[in-house]
Coordinates of C-alpha atoms and ligand atoms in Angstrom, one line a residue:
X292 CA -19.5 -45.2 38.8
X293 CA -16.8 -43.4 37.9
X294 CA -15.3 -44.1 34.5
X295 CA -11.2 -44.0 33.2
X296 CA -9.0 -45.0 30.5
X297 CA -5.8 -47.4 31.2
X298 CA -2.6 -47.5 29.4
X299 CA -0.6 -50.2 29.2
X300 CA 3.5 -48.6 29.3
X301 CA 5.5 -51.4 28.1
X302 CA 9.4 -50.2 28.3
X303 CA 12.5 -50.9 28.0
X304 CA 12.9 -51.3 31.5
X305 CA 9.3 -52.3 33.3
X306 CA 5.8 -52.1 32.2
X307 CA 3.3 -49.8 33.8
X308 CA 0.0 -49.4 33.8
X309 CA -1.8 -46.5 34.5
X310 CA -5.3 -45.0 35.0
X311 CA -5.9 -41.7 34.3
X312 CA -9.5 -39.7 34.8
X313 CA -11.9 -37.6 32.7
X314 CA -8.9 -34.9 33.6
X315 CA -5.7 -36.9 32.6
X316 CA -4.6 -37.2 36.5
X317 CA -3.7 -40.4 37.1
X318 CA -5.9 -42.5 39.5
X319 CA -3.6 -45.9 40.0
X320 CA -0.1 -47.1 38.7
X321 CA 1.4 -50.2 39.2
X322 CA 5.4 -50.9 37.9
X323 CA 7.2 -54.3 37.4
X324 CA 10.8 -54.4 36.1
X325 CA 11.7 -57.4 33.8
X326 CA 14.9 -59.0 33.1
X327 CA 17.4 -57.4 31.1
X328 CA 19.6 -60.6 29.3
X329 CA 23.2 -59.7 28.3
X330 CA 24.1 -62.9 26.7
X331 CA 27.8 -61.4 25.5
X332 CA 29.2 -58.1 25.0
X333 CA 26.3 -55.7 22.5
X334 CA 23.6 -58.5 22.7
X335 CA 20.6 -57.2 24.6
X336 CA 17.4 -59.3 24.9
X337 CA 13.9 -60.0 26.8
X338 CA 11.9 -63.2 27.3
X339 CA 8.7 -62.2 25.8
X340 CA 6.7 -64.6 28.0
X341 CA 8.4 -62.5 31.4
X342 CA 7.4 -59.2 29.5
X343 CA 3.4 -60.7 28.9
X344 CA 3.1 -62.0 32.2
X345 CA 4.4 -58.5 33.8
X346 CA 2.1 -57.0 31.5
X347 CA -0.9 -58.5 33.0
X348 CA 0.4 -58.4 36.2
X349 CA 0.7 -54.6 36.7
X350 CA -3.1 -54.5 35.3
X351 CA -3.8 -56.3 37.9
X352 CA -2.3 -54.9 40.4
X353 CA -3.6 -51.1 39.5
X354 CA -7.0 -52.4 39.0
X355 CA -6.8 -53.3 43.0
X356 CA -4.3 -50.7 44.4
X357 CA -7.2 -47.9 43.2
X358 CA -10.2 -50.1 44.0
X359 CA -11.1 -49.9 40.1
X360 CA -13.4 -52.6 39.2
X361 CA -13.1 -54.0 35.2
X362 CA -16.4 -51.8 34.5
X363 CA -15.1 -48.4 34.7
X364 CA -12.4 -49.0 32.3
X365 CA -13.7 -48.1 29.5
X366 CA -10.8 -48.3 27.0
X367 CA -7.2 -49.5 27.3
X368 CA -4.1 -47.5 25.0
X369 CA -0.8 -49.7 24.4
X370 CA 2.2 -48.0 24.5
X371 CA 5.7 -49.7 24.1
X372 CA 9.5 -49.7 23.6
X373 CA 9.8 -49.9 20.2
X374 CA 11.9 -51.7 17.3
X375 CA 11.9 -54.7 19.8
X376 CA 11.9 -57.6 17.6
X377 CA 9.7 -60.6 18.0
X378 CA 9.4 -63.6 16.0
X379 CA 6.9 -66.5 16.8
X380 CA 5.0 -69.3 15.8
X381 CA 1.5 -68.8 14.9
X382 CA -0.1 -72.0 15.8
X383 CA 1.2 -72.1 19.5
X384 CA 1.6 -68.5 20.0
X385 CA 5.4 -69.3 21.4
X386 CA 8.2 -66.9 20.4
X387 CA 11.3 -68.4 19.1
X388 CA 14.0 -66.9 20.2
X389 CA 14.6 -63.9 23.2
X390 CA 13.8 -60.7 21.8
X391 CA 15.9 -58.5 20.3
X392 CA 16.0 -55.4 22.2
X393 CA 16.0 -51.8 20.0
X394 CA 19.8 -51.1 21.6
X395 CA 21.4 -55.0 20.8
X396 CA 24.3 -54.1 18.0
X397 CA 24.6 -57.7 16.6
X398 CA 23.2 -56.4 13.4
X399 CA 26.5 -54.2 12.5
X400 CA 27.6 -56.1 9.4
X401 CA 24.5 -56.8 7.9
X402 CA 23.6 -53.3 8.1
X403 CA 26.9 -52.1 6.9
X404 CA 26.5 -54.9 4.1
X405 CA 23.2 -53.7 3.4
X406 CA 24.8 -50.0 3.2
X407 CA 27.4 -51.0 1.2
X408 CA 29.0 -48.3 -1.7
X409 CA 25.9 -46.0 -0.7
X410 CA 26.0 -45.4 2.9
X411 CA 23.5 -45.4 5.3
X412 CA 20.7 -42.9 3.3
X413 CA 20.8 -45.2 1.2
X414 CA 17.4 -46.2 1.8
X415 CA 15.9 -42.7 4.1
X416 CA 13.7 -41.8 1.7
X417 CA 11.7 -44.6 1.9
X418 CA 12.0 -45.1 5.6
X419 CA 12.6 -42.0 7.0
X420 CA 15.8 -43.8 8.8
X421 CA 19.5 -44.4 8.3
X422 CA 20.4 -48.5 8.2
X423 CA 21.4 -48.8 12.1
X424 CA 21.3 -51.8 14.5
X425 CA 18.4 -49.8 16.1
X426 CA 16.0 -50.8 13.7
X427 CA 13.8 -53.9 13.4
X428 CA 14.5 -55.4 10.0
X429 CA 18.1 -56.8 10.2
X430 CA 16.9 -57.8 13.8
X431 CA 14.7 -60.0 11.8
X432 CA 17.2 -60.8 9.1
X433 CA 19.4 -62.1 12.0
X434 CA 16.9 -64.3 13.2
X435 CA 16.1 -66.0 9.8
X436 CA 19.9 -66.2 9.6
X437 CA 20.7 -68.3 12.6
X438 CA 17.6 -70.7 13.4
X439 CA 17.6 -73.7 11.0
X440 CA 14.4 -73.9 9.3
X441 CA 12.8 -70.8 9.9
X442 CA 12.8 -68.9 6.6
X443 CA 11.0 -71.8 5.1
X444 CA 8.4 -71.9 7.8
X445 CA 7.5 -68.4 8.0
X446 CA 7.1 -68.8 3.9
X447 CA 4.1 -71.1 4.8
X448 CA 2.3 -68.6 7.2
X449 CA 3.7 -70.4 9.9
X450 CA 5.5 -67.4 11.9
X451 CA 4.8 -63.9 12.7
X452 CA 6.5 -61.3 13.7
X453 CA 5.8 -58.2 15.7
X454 CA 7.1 -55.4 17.7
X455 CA 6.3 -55.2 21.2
X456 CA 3.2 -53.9 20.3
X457 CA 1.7 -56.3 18.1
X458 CA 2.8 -59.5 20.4
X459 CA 0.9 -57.7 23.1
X460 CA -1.9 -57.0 21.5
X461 CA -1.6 -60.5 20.1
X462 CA -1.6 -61.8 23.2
X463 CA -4.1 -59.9 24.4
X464 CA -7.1 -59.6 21.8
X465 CA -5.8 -62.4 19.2
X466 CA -5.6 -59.6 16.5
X467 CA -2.1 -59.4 14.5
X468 CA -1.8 -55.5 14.2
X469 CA 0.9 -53.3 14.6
X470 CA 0.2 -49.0 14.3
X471 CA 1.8 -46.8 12.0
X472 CA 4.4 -45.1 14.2
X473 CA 5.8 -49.0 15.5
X474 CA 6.0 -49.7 11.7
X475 CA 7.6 -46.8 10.7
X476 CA 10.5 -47.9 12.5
X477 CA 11.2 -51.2 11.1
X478 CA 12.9 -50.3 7.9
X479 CA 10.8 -52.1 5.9
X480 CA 7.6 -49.3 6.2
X481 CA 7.0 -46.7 3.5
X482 CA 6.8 -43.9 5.1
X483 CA 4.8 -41.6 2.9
X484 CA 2.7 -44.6 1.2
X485 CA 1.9 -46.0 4.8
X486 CA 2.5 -49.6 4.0
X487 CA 5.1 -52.3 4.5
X488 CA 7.3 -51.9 1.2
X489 CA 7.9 -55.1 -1.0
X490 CA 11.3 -53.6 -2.2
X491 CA 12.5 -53.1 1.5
X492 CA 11.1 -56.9 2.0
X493 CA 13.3 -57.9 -0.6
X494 CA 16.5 -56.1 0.5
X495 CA 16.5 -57.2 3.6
X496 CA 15.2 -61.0 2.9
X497 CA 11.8 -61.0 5.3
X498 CA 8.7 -62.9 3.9
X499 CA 6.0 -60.6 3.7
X500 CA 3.6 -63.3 4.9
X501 CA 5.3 -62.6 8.3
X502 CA 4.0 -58.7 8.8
X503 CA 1.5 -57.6 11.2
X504 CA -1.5 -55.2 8.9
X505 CA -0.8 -51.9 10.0
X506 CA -3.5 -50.1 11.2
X507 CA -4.3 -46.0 12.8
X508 CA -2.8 -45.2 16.2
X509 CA -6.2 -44.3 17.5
X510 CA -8.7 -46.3 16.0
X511 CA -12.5 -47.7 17.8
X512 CA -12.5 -51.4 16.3
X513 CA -8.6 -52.7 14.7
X514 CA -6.9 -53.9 18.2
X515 CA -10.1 -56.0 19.3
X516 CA -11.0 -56.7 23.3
X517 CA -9.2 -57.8 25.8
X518 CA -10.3 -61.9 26.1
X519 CA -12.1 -62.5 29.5
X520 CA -9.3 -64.5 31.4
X521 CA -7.0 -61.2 31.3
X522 CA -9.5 -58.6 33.6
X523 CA -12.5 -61.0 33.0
X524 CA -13.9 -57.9 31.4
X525 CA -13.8 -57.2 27.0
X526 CA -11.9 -53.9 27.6
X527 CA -11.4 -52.5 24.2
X528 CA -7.7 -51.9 23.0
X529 CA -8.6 -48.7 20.9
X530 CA -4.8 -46.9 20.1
X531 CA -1.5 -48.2 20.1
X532 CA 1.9 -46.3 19.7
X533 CA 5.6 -46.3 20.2
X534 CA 6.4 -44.7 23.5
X535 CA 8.1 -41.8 22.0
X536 CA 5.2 -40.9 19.6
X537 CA 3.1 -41.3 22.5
X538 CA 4.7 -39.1 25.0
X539 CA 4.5 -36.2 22.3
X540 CA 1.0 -36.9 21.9
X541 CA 0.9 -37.2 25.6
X542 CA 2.5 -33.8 25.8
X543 CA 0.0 -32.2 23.2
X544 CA 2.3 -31.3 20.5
X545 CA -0.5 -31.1 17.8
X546 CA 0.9 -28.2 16.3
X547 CA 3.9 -27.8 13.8
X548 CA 6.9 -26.9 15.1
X549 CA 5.9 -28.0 18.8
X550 CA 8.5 -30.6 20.8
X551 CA 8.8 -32.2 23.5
X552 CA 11.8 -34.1 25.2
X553 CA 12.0 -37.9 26.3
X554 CA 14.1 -38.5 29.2
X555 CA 14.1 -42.6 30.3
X556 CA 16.3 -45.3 29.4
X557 CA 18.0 -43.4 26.1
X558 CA 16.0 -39.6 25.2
X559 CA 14.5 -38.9 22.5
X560 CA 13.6 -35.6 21.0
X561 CA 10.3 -35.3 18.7
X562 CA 9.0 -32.4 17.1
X563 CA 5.8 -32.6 15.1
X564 CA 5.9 -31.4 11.2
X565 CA 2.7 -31.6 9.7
X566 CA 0.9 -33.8 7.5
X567 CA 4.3 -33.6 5.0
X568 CA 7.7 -35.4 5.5
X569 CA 10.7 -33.5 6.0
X570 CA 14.1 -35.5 5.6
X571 CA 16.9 -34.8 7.6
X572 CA 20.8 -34.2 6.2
X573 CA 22.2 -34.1 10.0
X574 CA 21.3 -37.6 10.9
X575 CA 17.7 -36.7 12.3
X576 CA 15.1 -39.6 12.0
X577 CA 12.0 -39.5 9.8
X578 CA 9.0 -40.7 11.4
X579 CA 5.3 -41.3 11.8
X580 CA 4.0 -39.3 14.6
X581 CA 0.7 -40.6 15.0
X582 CA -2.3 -41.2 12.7
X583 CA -6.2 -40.8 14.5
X584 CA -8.7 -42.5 12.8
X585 CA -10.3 -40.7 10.0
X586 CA -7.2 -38.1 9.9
X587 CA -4.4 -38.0 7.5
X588 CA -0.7 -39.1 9.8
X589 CA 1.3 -37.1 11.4
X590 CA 4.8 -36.9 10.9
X591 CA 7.3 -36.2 13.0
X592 CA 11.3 -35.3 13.2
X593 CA 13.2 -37.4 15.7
X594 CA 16.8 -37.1 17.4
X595 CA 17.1 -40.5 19.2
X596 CA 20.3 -40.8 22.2
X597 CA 20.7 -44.5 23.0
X598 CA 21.9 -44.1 26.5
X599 CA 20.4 -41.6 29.4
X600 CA 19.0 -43.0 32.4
X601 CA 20.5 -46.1 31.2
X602 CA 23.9 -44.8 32.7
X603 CA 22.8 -43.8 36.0
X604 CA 21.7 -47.7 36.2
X605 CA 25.0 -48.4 35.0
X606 CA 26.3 -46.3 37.7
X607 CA 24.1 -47.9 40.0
X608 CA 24.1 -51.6 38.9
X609 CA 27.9 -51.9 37.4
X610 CA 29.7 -49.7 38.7
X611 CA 28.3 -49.5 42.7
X612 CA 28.8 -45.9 42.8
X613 CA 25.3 -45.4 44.5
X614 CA 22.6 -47.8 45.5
X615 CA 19.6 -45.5 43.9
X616 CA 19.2 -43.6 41.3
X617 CA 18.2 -40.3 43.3
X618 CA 21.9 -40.6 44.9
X619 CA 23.5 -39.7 41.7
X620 CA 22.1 -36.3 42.2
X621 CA 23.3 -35.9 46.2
X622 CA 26.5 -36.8 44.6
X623 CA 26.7 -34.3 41.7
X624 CA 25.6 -31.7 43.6
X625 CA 28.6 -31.9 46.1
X626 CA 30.5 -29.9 43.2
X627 CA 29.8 -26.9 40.8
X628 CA 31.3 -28.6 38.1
X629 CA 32.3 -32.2 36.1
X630 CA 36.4 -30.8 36.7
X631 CA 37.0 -31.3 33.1
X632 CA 35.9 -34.6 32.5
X633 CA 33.2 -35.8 30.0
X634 CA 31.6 -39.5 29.9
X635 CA 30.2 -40.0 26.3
X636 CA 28.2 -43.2 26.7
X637 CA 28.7 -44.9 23.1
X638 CA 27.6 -48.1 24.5
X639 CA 25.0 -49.4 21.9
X640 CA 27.3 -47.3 19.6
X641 CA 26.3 -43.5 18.9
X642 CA 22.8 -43.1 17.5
X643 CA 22.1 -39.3 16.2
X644 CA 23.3 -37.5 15.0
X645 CA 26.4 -39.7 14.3
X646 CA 25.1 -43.2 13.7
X647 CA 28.2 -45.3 14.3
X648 CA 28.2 -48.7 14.8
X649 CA 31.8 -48.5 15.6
X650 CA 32.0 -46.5 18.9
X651 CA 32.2 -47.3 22.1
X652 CA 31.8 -45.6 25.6
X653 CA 34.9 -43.2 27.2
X654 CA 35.5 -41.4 30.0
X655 CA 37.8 -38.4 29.1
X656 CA 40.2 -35.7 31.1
X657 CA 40.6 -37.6 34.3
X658 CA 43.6 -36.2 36.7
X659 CA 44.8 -36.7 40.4
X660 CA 42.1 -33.6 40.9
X661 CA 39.1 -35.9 39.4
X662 CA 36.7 -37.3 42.6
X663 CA 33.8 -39.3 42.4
X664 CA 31.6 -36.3 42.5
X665 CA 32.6 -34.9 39.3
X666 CA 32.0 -38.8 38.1
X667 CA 28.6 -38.2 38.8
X668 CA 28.3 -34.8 37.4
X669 CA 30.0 -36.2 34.3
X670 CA 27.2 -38.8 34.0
X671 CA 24.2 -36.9 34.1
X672 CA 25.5 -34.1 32.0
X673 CA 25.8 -36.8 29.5
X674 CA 22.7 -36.7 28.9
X675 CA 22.4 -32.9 28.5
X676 CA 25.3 -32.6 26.2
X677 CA 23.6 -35.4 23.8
X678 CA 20.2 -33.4 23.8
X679 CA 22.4 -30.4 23.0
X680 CA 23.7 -32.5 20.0
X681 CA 20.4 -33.9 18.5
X682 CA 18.5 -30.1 19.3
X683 CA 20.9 -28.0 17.2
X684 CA 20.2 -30.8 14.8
X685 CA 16.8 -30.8 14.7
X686 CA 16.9 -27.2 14.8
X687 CA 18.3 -26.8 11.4
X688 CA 16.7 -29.7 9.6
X689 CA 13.1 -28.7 11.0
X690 CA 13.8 -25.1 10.4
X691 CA 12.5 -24.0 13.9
X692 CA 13.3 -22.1 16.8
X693 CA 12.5 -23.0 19.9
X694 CA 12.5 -20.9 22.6
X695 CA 11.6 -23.2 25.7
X696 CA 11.8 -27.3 26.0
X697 CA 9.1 -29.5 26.8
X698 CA 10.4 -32.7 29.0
X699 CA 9.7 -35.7 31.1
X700 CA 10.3 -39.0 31.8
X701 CA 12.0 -40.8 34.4
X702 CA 15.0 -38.7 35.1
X703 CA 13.6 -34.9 35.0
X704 CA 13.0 -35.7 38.4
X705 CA 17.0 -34.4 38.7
X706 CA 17.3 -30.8 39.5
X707 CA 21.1 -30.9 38.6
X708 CA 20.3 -32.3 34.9
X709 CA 17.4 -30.0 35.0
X710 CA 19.6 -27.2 35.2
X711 CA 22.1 -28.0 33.5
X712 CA 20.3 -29.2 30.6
X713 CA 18.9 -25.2 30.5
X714 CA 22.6 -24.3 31.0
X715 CA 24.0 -25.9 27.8
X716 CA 20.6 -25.4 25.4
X717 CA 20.8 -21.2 27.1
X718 CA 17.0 -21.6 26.5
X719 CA 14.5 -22.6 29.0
X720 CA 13.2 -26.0 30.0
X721 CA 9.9 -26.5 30.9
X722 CA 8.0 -29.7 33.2
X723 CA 5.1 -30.4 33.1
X724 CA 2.7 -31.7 35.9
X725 CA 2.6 -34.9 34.7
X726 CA 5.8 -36.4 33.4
X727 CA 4.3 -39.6 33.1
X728 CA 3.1 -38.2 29.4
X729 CA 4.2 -41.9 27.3
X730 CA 1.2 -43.5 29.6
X731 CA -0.9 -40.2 29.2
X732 CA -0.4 -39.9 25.4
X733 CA -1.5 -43.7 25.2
X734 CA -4.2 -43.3 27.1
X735 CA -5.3 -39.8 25.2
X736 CA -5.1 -41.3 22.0
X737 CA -7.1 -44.6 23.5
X738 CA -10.1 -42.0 24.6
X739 CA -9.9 -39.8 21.6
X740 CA -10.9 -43.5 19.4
X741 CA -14.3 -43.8 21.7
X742 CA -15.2 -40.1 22.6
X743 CA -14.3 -40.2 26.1
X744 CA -12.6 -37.2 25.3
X745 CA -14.2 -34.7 22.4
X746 CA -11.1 -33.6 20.3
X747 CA -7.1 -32.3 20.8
X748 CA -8.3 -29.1 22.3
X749 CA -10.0 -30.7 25.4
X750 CA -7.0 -32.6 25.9
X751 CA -4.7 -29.4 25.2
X752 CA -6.9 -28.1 28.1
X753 CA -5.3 -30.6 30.8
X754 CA -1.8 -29.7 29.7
X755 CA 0.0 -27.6 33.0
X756 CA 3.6 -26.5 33.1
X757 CA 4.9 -27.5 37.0
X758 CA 8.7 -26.2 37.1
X759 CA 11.0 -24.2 34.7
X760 CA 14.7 -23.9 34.6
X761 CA 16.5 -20.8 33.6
X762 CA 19.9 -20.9 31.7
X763 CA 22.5 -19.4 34.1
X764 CA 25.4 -20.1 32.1
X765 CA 27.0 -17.1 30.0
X766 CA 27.2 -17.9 26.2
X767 CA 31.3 -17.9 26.1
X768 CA 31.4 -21.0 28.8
X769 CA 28.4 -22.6 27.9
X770 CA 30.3 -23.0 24.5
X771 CA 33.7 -24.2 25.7
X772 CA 32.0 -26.9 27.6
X773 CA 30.2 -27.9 24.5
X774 CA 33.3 -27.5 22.2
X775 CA 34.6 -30.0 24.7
X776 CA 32.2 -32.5 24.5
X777 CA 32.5 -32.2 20.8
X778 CA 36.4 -33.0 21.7
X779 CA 35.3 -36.3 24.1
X780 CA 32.6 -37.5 21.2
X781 CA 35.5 -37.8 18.3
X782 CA 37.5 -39.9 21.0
X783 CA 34.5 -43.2 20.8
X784 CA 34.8 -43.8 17.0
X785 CA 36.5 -46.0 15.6
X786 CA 36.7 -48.6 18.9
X787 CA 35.7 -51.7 17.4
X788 CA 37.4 -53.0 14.1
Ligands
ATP1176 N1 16.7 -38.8 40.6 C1 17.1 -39.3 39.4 N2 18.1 -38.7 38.8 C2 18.6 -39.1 37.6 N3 18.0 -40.1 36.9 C3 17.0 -40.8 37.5 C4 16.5 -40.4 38.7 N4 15.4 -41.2 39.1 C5 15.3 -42.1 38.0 N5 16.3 -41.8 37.1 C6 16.5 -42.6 35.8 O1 15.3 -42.5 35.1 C7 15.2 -43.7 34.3 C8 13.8 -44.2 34.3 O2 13.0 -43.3 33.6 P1 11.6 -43.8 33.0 O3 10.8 -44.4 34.1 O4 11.0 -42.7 32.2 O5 12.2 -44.9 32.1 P2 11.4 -46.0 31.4 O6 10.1 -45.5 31.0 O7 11.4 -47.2 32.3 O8 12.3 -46.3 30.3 P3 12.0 -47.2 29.2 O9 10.6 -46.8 28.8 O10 13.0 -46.9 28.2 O11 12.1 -48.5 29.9 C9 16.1 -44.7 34.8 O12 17.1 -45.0 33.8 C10 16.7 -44.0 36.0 O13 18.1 -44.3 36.1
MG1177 MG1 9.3 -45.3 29.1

């Protein structure tokens, strides 16, 4: 009987599981969207009950769609958006509010309290991170600020909290764990120490009593087996991690100075830098890449773009300009060029390298000659020109030079962003043959912990490049578009007062 490793890719989005064999190719995949809740303008939220059931659901389903029985699954990796901020009560294992989705922006003035005189470094290095609405501690400060009764609970063990990770796994297994690279993102982590910080704690109000214990990414025992009623099989949970730090593991960046490029809902650029943190002065994140059992962690630099496939759904789902997302690329294509316009998509505010709480999306340069075309064209060179942004970033901060770009995700898939990503780096960008690499690093990092596979170099082995894009631009345009986007960027801030 053949045996595999699952992973469990909990997104922003939907929640997929995949099987993957002895080779990393995936055997079965089954995807279930969940309900996105916009209960006023910058408040995003999920029902965490919808995002469990889904959860199980697609194991289910990819269990049966590949004729897999329980047996051959011999571990299971979680891998999840992150920041997403759960709180719930201990003794019924009910939430108590929605979550609070990484991109909600109802946390601007406490952040900006919190920043006060000092600004938003105040606290980096500690954390690795600038204060931002992105993070999870004033998501949990919010909480504790609007439900009656709730501060004085959790002070009697009564509530937990946890990212998306740790109510999964809670759910799952029983354990109350979270992994280094979903804690490293809560603002309340030390970064270098690799434990939840009382001073943070204290800042930011949050009973200790509350936090998951943080555990390795990759570890053989902390995340506990799957209880019967889920697969009616005790599957071990053996890694967790974010689903950035996962899709660079996923894409084998083991080695210093390697990167790889995220491109789903927002895009996120990770490089890997060693076993010693680096901090940023360009508005780079600091961050735990990933920490295998019996290893030291990881570290990792981290440009983070709030919105990238998120606005071809907008396209899609707001604006009707297609019905699929495949159709914004028919569309672009119908013209060489965006005719001057830019789209900068500040809708969740800017994230790096700017960090403002303040801006808001634009669409710039439109004339009588504008068409829907260059609308589309606009919109996925969006997400180009913001990778162009937080790579010239990185680039400096990390003090590397890359010469070729590692990416996947959901919307590599377009040739036109393809391209044009090349076009505006002028270096090359690589895909590999599987782009599915958030699920892959999970599940990598899930057969590393019970010696499914050996070591990093066996899974280094599996890694194949599929396509690569050339730049075609010359230097002089490929500038003059960028200085322009530069132009489009300055006209978000300052939108909200
Ligand atoms: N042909 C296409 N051209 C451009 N974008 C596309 C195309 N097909 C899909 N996308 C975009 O890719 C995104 C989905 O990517 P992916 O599946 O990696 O996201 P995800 O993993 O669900 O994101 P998250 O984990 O943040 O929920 C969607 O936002 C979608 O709009
Ligand atoms: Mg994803």
């Amino acid at each position: 009987m053949a045996e595999y490793v699952g992973a469990l890719d909990q997104g922003t989005t939907s929640t997929r599981f995949v099987v993957f064999d002895r080779e990393g190719h995936i055997v079965s995949v089954a995807q279930k969207e969940h309900r996105q809740i916009y209960p006023q303008p910058g408040f995003v939220e999920h029902d965490p009950e919808e995002i469990f059931s889904r959860s199980v659901e697609v194991m289910r389903e990819a269990l049966e769609k590949g004729g897999i029985n329980p047996q051959q699954l011999k571990a299971i990796g979680i891998t999840n958006q992150r920041e997403t901020t759960i709180l719930w009560d201990k003794k019924t294992g009910k939430p108590v509010h929605n979550a609070i989705v990484w991109q909600d922006t109802r946390t601007a003035e406490i952040c900006e309290k919190l920043a006060g005189d000092e600004g938003i470094y105040r606290f980096q290095q500690k954390t690795g991170l600038p204060l931002a609405t992105y993070f999870s501690g004033p998501k949990i400060r919010w909480l504790f600020d609007h439900i009656p009764g709730l501060f004085e609970r959790a002070k009697k063990k009564e509530i937990a909290f946890g990212t998306i990770d740790s109510w999964l796994v809670y759910k799952l297994t029983g354990c109350h764990v979270t992994d280094v690279t979903n804690a490293s993102r809560t603002l309340l982590f030390d970064i270098r120490r690799l434990c939840w910080d009382e001073e943070m704690c204290e800042v930011l109000g949050i009973p200790m009593e509350i936090l998951p214990e943080v555990v390795d990414s990759s570890h053989p025992e902390a995340y506990g087996k799957l209880s019967r009623e889920i697969l009616g099989e005790s599957i071990p949970v053996t890694a967790v991690l974010g689903d950035q730090q996962a899709a660079l593991f996923g894409q084998t960046c083991y080695e210093v100075g390697e990167a790889k490029n995220t491109y789903g809902t927002g895009c996120f650029l990770l490089v890997n830098i060693g076993e010693k943190v680096v901090f940023s002065t360009r508005g780079i994140l600091t961050t735990v890449g990933y920490r295998i059992h019996g290893e030291n962690a990881v570290y990792a630099m981290e440009g983070s773009v709030a919105i990238a496939g998120a606005l071809i759904q907008w396209a899609r789902d707001k604006l009707g300009l297609i019905e699929k997302a495949p159709q914004i690329d028919e569309l672009a294509m119908k013209v060489e060029d965006s005719g001057g316009i830019y789209i900068v998509p500040a809708f969740s505010g800017l994230f790096a390298p700017y960090w403002r709480s303040d801006a808001r999306g634009v669409v710039v340069g439109l004339t009588h000659y504008t068409n829907r075309y260059h609308l589309a064209r606009a919109i996925l060179e969006a997400t180009a020109y913001q990778t162009r942004e937080i790579f010239d970033a990185m680039m400096e901060d990390a003090h590397i030079n890359l010469k070729e770009l590692r990416v996947d995700g959901g919307m590599v898939v377009s040739e036109p962003l393809m391209q044009f990503q090349s076009d505006i780096l002028g270096i090359d960008v690589v895909r590999p043959r599987v782009t599915e690499t958030t699920a892959l690093g999970a599940a990598y990092a899930a057969g590393l912990a019970i010696k499914y596979w050996q070591d990093k170099k066996e899974l280094r082995s599996h890694w194949q490049i599929e396509k690569r894009w050339q730049p075609r631009l010359d230097a002089a345009t490929r500038e003059a578009l960028y200085r322009g986007w530069k132009k489009a960027v300055t006209r978000t801030f300052n939108w909200v007062e």
